[in-house]
Amino acid sequence: MPETITPAVPPTPPVPLAALLAREDLGLRQIAGPADPGTVVHWAHTSEMADPYPYLLGGELLLTAGVHIPRAAERGTYFDDYVSRIVAAGGAALGFGLAPVHDTVPRALATACDRHGLPLLEVPPQTTFSGVARAVWELMAQARLAELRRVTEAQQSLAAAASRPDPVPSVLRRLAQRLGGHAVLHGPDGTAIAAAGHEPARGVREALAELTGVVRPTTGRTTGPTTGRTTGGPLPASATDTLGSTHLAVYALGAGEGFVLGVATPRREPGDHTIASVAAVLLSLLTGEHRSGTGTARSSALVRLLLGAPPEEVAPLLGAGEWLVVHARPDRQAPPGSRLGPDRVGSDRGGPHDAVSASALGAALGSPLVDVGRNVVRVLVPAGRDPEPQPGWTLGVSAAVAPRDWPAGDTQAARALARARATRARLLRHGARPALADLVPRAEARAHARTLLAPLAGQPALAETLRTWLSLHGSWDRTAVALDVHRNTVRQRIARCAALLPADLDDPDVRMELWFALRQD
């Protein structure tokens, strides 16, 4: 006999069996098995198989009309074997339909259900199995709606608590009220900073404090006797456990500062995890860097700069060591059918950047020091963090510079960004050996490019074809593939460029000058 399986519960709330029995329109009646108010049903399934085990997932109300029952079933072990297989598969209850096969529920079936602890329901002739299944889904929908309403009300309540003058204690009090338990905030060192709610049972505080070690980042982590977690590896965002009848849960706050929210409840209700997660997000904001002193340090640095302090004196408030200056431009694609060609994507004609996107970029680069300009986003990043390409952005990164050389780093990042955009690179870093573009002031280079490429103005297809053709060393076939056009179209466009410019495109000096100009455009 296989071991009893654990039901593979669906992402919908279960239905208490008592709620089905209370439906007068169904007329169901329990005639055998335990009358446990905690019995729940996850779905309804109809089967006339003599051995339904292979077809059950667990948690079902199995419905049958007894078609599979042989004539001599009352004298053998048929019913005992049948019920034991349902229990082994994790079935929640058995519904036996009266008519058209049987007028009454077999007595041996009721005896077997009593023996194996499986609730047995009598389904009257006027109640169809599809009607029972529909009632199960209706009760599930009602339970889901009630859960969503409970979560929504809790979200509003927690948000209101976060706006009070004492936000952290208020959020903990409101969370404990909503969950009917105990809530505690643990600091980075593991001590309880604030707590609210019912006084927990003996040992719960210690168990919660120990459970926080599963999600708290520590240096040189080793395997613990209770957590079994080994050194290294990603930390979970939450963890759960039980102590007797008390349910324990902990949630890591923020991006690794070490604060942990602990919750202890006498029972686990649908929506509890979502409500606690909302509280964790709010507490993450309340215990974040703007309340831990870093935000104050940045404000002090700004005030001192405005009052005339030199950068090298202000920089220690932001962090020790050298810095990288990052310039970023978003990748903006012209909408289909517009007159903006690929060569004008992200041009200076664009509007101001989205401050939320810019802040997200700073977070991805590991720095909150973000300046949102009209044509560029600038981020000041500690040199110990190596910027990586970011989806949707083109980046230019300076060399590591001391605070007194921040202006020079700003210039380096601007030049690196210009080269990245010209070469269609996702990220370029300032090199020790300057390129030709670094030797020519940007304004002069752009003015020269506008003059040289003026005959192509208003014809983005020609400019993009010339750019691609030059980048592929004059290959007609590769250019046609890159632009998804016919090779004759490439030839016609290049011939048109040669006539408009006018220029000998077979001359390497001419090609070099045009390539330089196209990179500035």
Tab-separated table of C-alpha atoms in Angstrom, residues 41-352:
chain	number	residue	atom	x	y	z
A	41	VAL	CA	-12.210	20.185	-0.117
A	42	HIS	CA	-9.903	21.538	-2.831
A	43	TRP	CA	-11.898	20.297	-5.826
A	44	ALA	CA	-14.598	17.840	-6.916
A	45	HIS	CA	-13.885	14.848	-9.159
A	46	THR	CA	-16.178	12.176	-10.616
A	47	SER	CA	-14.865	8.661	-11.212
A	48	GLU	CA	-16.335	5.192	-11.616
A	49	MET	CA	-12.951	3.456	-11.509
A	50	ALA	CA	-12.607	0.512	-9.118
A	51	ASP	CA	-9.177	1.892	-8.175
A	52	PRO	CA	-9.251	5.708	-8.395
A	53	TYR	CA	-5.807	6.153	-6.796
A	54	PRO	CA	-3.861	6.820	-10.060
A	55	TYR	CA	-6.297	9.592	-11.028
A	56	LEU	CA	-6.382	11.594	-7.793
A	57	LEU	CA	-4.143	14.500	-6.797
A	58	GLY	CA	-5.323	14.757	-3.202
A	59	GLY	CA	-7.901	16.947	-1.507
A	60	GLU	CA	-10.792	15.827	-3.761
A	61	LEU	CA	-14.414	15.250	-2.995
A	62	LEU	CA	-14.669	12.044	-5.040
A	63	LEU	CA	-18.144	11.519	-6.505
A	64	THR	CA	-19.363	8.075	-7.628
A	65	ALA	CA	-22.675	6.415	-8.494
A	66	GLY	CA	-21.290	2.954	-7.660
A	67	VAL	CA	-21.204	1.692	-11.257
A	68	HIS	CA	-17.888	-0.027	-10.497
A	69	ILE	CA	-19.215	-2.047	-7.526
A	70	PRO	CA	-19.491	-5.807	-8.282
A	71	ARG	CA	-22.485	-7.880	-7.144
A	72	ALA	CA	-20.559	-9.785	-4.439
A	73	ALA	CA	-18.873	-6.682	-3.001
A	74	GLU	CA	-20.702	-6.903	0.364
A	75	ARG	CA	-19.152	-10.299	1.195
A	76	GLY	CA	-15.504	-9.521	0.356
A	77	THR	CA	-12.889	-6.839	0.967
A	78	TYR	CA	-13.843	-4.733	-2.064
A	79	PHE	CA	-15.102	-1.694	-0.139
A	80	ASP	CA	-12.255	-1.815	2.357
A	81	ASP	CA	-9.706	-1.856	-0.477
A	82	TYR	CA	-11.580	0.862	-2.388
A	83	VAL	CA	-11.753	3.290	0.555
A	84	SER	CA	-8.172	2.637	1.649
A	85	ARG	CA	-6.949	3.589	-1.844
A	86	ILE	CA	-8.902	6.866	-1.733
A	87	VAL	CA	-7.408	7.692	1.676
A	88	ALA	CA	-3.912	6.789	0.450
A	89	ALA	CA	-4.364	9.162	-2.511
A	90	GLY	CA	-5.239	12.006	-0.127
A	91	GLY	CA	-8.948	12.172	-0.926
A	92	ALA	CA	-10.869	14.524	1.347
A	93	ALA	CA	-14.300	12.890	1.194
A	94	LEU	CA	-16.466	10.465	-0.817
A	95	GLY	CA	-19.865	11.365	-2.235
A	96	PHE	CA	-22.152	8.451	-3.188
A	97	GLY	CA	-25.013	9.231	-5.565
A	98	LEU	CA	-28.378	7.529	-5.140
A	99	ALA	CA	-29.904	6.431	-8.464
A	100	PRO	CA	-29.771	5.279	-11.110
A	101	VAL	CA	-27.606	2.319	-9.989
A	102	HIS	CA	-28.175	2.092	-6.200
A	103	ASP	CA	-31.190	3.086	-4.133
A	104	THR	CA	-29.197	3.201	-0.891
A	105	VAL	CA	-25.579	3.551	0.136
A	106	PRO	CA	-24.044	0.088	0.659
A	107	ARG	CA	-23.669	-0.600	4.376
A	108	ALA	CA	-20.214	-2.136	3.866
A	109	LEU	CA	-19.060	1.125	2.209
A	110	ALA	CA	-20.154	3.154	5.250
A	111	THR	CA	-18.367	0.691	7.555
A	112	ALA	CA	-15.167	0.988	5.523
A	113	CYS	CA	-15.333	4.810	5.604
A	114	ASP	CA	-15.743	4.715	9.398
A	115	ARG	CA	-12.788	2.349	9.664
A	116	HIS	CA	-10.457	4.471	7.510
A	117	GLY	CA	-11.660	7.899	8.675
A	118	LEU	CA	-13.066	9.066	5.318
A	119	PRO	CA	-16.195	11.267	5.385
A	120	LEU	CA	-18.991	9.662	3.325
A	121	LEU	CA	-21.735	11.855	1.882
A	122	GLU	CA	-25.069	10.709	0.507
A	123	VAL	CA	-25.968	12.584	-2.708
A	124	PRO	CA	-29.768	12.596	-3.264
A	125	PRO	CA	-31.193	11.610	-6.681
A	126	GLN	CA	-32.197	15.172	-7.577
A	127	THR	CA	-28.649	16.500	-7.107
A	128	THR	CA	-26.323	16.073	-10.071
A	129	PHE	CA	-22.580	15.611	-9.700
A	130	SER	CA	-22.031	18.652	-11.911
A	131	GLY	CA	-24.173	20.668	-9.507
A	132	VAL	CA	-21.972	19.578	-6.608
A	133	ALA	CA	-18.843	20.530	-8.565
A	134	ARG	CA	-20.352	23.913	-9.424
A	135	ALA	CA	-21.168	24.518	-5.759
A	136	VAL	CA	-17.547	23.755	-4.834
A	137	TRP	CA	-16.262	26.345	-7.321
A	138	GLU	CA	-18.846	28.906	-6.199
A	139	LEU	CA	-17.722	28.522	-2.579
A	140	MET	CA	-14.091	28.795	-3.722
A	141	ALA	CA	-14.863	32.041	-5.567
A	142	GLN	CA	-16.621	33.441	-2.504
A	143	ALA	CA	-13.670	32.489	-0.294
A	144	ARG	CA	-11.233	34.042	-2.770
A	145	LEU	CA	-13.248	37.257	-2.874
A	146	ALA	CA	-13.336	37.390	0.920
A	147	GLU	CA	-9.561	36.823	1.004
A	148	LEU	CA	-8.926	39.637	-1.509
A	149	ARG	CA	-11.195	41.969	0.443
A	150	ARG	CA	-9.353	41.115	3.662
A	151	VAL	CA	-5.958	41.724	2.030
A	152	THR	CA	-7.102	45.032	0.512
A	153	GLU	CA	-8.447	46.308	3.821
A	154	ALA	CA	-5.220	45.256	5.541
A	155	GLN	CA	-3.117	47.076	2.933
A	156	GLN	CA	-5.056	50.286	3.463
A	157	SER	CA	-4.843	49.914	7.215
A	158	LEU	CA	-1.088	49.279	7.183
A	159	ALA	CA	-0.466	52.204	4.829
A	160	ALA	CA	-2.404	54.493	7.170
A	161	ALA	CA	-0.352	53.229	10.104
A	162	ALA	CA	2.898	53.933	8.208
A	163	SER	CA	1.897	57.598	7.889
A	164	ARG	CA	1.580	58.110	11.661
A	165	PRO	CA	4.237	59.969	13.684
A	166	ASP	CA	5.346	56.618	15.182
A	167	PRO	CA	5.237	54.554	11.968
A	168	VAL	CA	7.185	51.431	12.945
A	169	PRO	CA	5.261	50.654	16.176
A	170	SER	CA	2.010	51.571	14.419
A	171	VAL	CA	2.633	49.165	11.542
A	172	LEU	CA	3.536	46.375	13.970
A	173	ARG	CA	0.398	46.994	16.051
A	174	ARG	CA	-1.841	47.017	12.984
A	175	LEU	CA	-0.195	43.884	11.584
A	176	ALA	CA	-0.639	42.018	14.868
A	177	GLN	CA	-4.313	43.046	14.961
A	178	ARG	CA	-4.943	41.910	11.391
A	179	LEU	CA	-3.283	38.533	11.897
A	180	GLY	CA	-4.489	38.026	15.450
A	181	GLY	CA	-1.002	37.287	16.740
A	182	HIS	CA	2.369	38.757	17.685
A	183	ALA	CA	4.651	40.907	15.467
A	184	VAL	CA	8.239	41.900	16.234
A	185	LEU	CA	10.969	43.824	14.406
A	186	HIS	CA	14.500	42.486	14.836
A	187	GLY	CA	17.528	44.692	14.241
A	188	PRO	CA	20.679	43.765	12.310
A	189	ASP	CA	22.219	42.327	15.479
A	190	GLY	CA	19.185	40.100	16.138
A	191	THR	CA	17.753	42.038	19.063
A	192	ALA	CA	14.053	42.881	19.195
A	193	ILE	CA	13.636	46.613	18.477
A	194	ALA	CA	9.842	46.828	18.714
A	195	ALA	CA	6.970	44.392	19.237
A	196	ALA	CA	3.178	44.450	19.328
A	197	GLY	CA	0.185	42.162	19.683
A	198	HIS	CA	-0.766	39.298	21.966
A	199	GLU	CA	1.804	38.014	24.406
A	200	PRO	CA	3.288	34.958	22.664
A	201	ALA	CA	3.423	31.528	24.203
A	202	ARG	CA	6.487	30.384	26.075
A	203	GLY	CA	9.487	29.935	23.815
A	204	VAL	CA	7.978	31.742	20.818
A	205	ARG	CA	10.195	34.830	21.162
A	206	GLU	CA	13.320	32.694	21.232
A	207	ALA	CA	12.120	30.572	18.298
A	208	LEU	CA	11.401	33.678	16.215
A	209	ALA	CA	14.800	35.156	17.039
A	210	GLU	CA	16.477	31.922	15.953
A	211	LEU	CA	14.423	31.723	12.765
A	212	THR	CA	15.561	35.216	11.726
A	213	GLY	CA	19.043	33.786	11.207
A	214	VAL	CA	17.727	31.986	8.111
A	215	VAL	CA	17.084	35.258	6.249
A	216	ARG	CA	19.569	37.663	7.871
A	217	PRO	CA	22.818	38.275	5.950
A	218	THR	CA	25.874	37.541	8.070
A	219	THR	CA	29.612	37.369	7.477
A	220	GLY	CA	31.170	33.916	7.312
A	221	ARG	CA	27.916	31.983	7.571
A	222	THR	CA	28.179	28.364	8.669
A	223	THR	CA	25.752	25.518	8.899
A	224	GLY	CA	23.491	25.845	11.942
A	225	PRO	CA	22.103	22.956	13.989
A	226	THR	CA	18.504	23.982	13.381
A	227	THR	CA	18.525	25.784	10.054
A	228	GLY	CA	20.853	23.418	8.212
A	229	ARG	CA	21.991	26.306	6.017
A	230	THR	CA	25.534	26.124	4.679
A	231	THR	CA	28.045	28.894	4.129
A	232	GLY	CA	27.391	31.043	1.076
A	233	GLY	CA	24.525	30.885	-1.419
A	234	PRO	CA	21.520	33.183	-1.818
A	235	LEU	CA	19.434	33.960	1.226
A	236	PRO	CA	15.668	33.362	1.190
A	237	ALA	CA	13.402	36.394	1.533
A	238	SER	CA	11.184	34.606	4.073
A	239	ALA	CA	11.045	31.473	6.184
A	240	THR	CA	8.381	29.635	8.187
A	241	ASP	CA	8.287	27.163	11.060
A	242	THR	CA	5.975	25.960	13.833
A	243	LEU	CA	6.321	25.712	17.596
A	244	GLY	CA	3.554	23.520	18.904
A	245	SER	CA	0.351	25.016	17.533
A	246	THR	CA	1.920	28.432	16.850
A	247	HIS	CA	2.848	29.348	13.283
A	248	LEU	CA	6.082	31.322	12.871
A	249	ALA	CA	7.187	33.404	9.866
A	250	VAL	CA	10.071	35.823	9.282
A	251	TYR	CA	10.651	38.299	6.421
A	252	ALA	CA	13.931	39.981	5.471
A	253	LEU	CA	13.573	43.745	5.061
A	254	GLY	CA	15.298	45.960	2.529
A	255	ALA	CA	18.316	45.079	0.408
A	256	GLY	CA	20.447	43.380	3.023
A	257	GLU	CA	20.585	45.854	5.924
A	258	GLY	CA	19.775	43.041	8.368
A	259	PHE	CA	16.342	44.086	9.674
A	260	VAL	CA	13.874	41.184	9.940
A	261	LEU	CA	10.125	41.114	10.606
A	262	GLY	CA	8.885	38.211	12.725
A	263	VAL	CA	5.249	37.076	13.013
A	264	ALA	CA	3.716	34.460	15.331
A	265	THR	CA	0.044	33.475	14.909
A	266	PRO	CA	-2.144	30.768	16.460
A	267	ARG	CA	-3.412	29.722	13.017
A	268	ARG	CA	-2.567	30.248	9.351
A	269	GLU	CA	-5.326	31.918	7.336
A	270	PRO	CA	-5.460	32.537	3.552
A	271	GLY	CA	-3.954	35.938	2.831
A	272	ASP	CA	-1.745	36.035	5.941
A	273	HIS	CA	1.453	35.780	3.875
A	274	THR	CA	0.350	38.599	1.559
A	275	ILE	CA	-0.571	40.876	4.468
A	276	ALA	CA	2.741	40.217	6.226
A	277	SER	CA	4.602	40.839	2.964
A	278	VAL	CA	2.918	44.245	2.617
A	279	ALA	CA	3.990	45.106	6.159
A	280	ALA	CA	7.526	43.956	5.321
A	281	VAL	CA	7.655	46.318	2.341
A	282	LEU	CA	6.459	49.251	4.450
A	283	LEU	CA	8.926	48.455	7.219
A	284	SER	CA	11.694	48.165	4.616
A	285	LEU	CA	10.990	51.750	3.583
A	286	LEU	CA	10.754	52.914	7.179
A	287	THR	CA	14.031	51.252	8.198
A	288	GLY	CA	15.848	52.102	4.956
A	289	GLU	CA	18.878	54.277	4.507
A	290	HIS	CA	16.926	57.550	4.657
A	291	ARG	CA	16.175	56.716	8.331
A	292	SER	CA	19.478	55.032	9.144
A	293	GLY	CA	21.713	58.087	8.736
A	294	THR	CA	22.882	57.764	5.143
A	295	GLY	CA	20.186	60.105	3.896
A	296	THR	CA	21.161	62.639	6.549
A	297	ALA	CA	24.794	62.349	5.466
A	298	ARG	CA	23.834	63.086	1.851
A	299	SER	CA	21.819	66.115	2.955
A	300	SER	CA	24.780	67.340	4.989
A	301	ALA	CA	27.061	66.890	1.981
A	302	LEU	CA	24.725	68.943	-0.209
A	303	VAL	CA	24.434	71.722	2.350
A	304	ARG	CA	28.202	71.901	2.779
A	305	LEU	CA	28.764	72.070	-0.987
A	306	LEU	CA	26.213	74.874	-1.271
A	307	LEU	CA	27.987	76.710	1.514
A	308	GLY	CA	31.300	76.494	-0.317
A	309	ALA	CA	33.051	73.432	1.124
A	310	PRO	CA	35.442	71.749	-1.386
A	311	PRO	CA	34.407	68.314	-2.731
A	312	GLU	CA	37.305	66.475	-1.057
A	313	GLU	CA	36.006	67.607	2.355
A	314	VAL	CA	32.414	66.623	1.576
A	315	ALA	CA	33.151	63.245	-0.052
A	316	PRO	CA	33.797	61.335	3.236
A	317	LEU	CA	30.138	61.909	4.159
A	318	LEU	CA	29.154	59.929	1.060
A	319	GLY	CA	31.770	57.201	1.390
A	320	ALA	CA	35.520	56.787	1.349
A	321	GLY	CA	37.651	56.036	-1.721
A	322	GLU	CA	37.459	56.863	-5.409
A	323	TRP	CA	34.361	57.191	-7.561
A	324	LEU	CA	33.061	56.406	-11.036
A	325	VAL	CA	30.918	58.835	-12.984
A	326	VAL	CA	28.311	57.129	-15.182
A	327	HIS	CA	26.400	58.876	-17.964
A	328	ALA	CA	23.311	57.107	-19.314
A	329	ARG	CA	20.835	57.628	-22.120
A	330	PRO	CA	17.653	55.552	-22.521
A	331	ASP	CA	17.080	53.515	-25.662
A	332	ARG	CA	14.063	55.073	-27.339
A	333	GLN	CA	12.700	53.476	-30.450
A	334	ALA	CA	10.722	55.483	-32.952
A	335	PRO	CA	7.128	54.301	-33.216
A	336	PRO	CA	6.129	52.445	-36.384
A	337	GLY	CA	5.332	54.825	-39.241
A	338	SER	CA	7.001	57.849	-37.627
A	339	ARG	CA	9.563	59.995	-39.379
A	340	LEU	CA	12.174	59.321	-36.764
A	341	GLY	CA	14.751	56.932	-38.173
A	342	PRO	CA	17.173	54.781	-36.107
A	343	ASP	CA	19.861	57.462	-36.399
A	344	ARG	CA	17.659	59.905	-34.483
A	345	VAL	CA	16.714	57.566	-31.653
A	346	GLY	CA	17.499	59.169	-28.312
A	347	SER	CA	18.452	62.488	-29.869
A	348	ASP	CA	18.568	65.785	-28.019
A	349	ARG	CA	15.042	66.432	-29.205
A	350	GLY	CA	13.804	64.072	-26.473
A	351	GLY	CA	12.054	65.279	-23.359
A	352	PRO	CA	13.054	64.912	-19.690
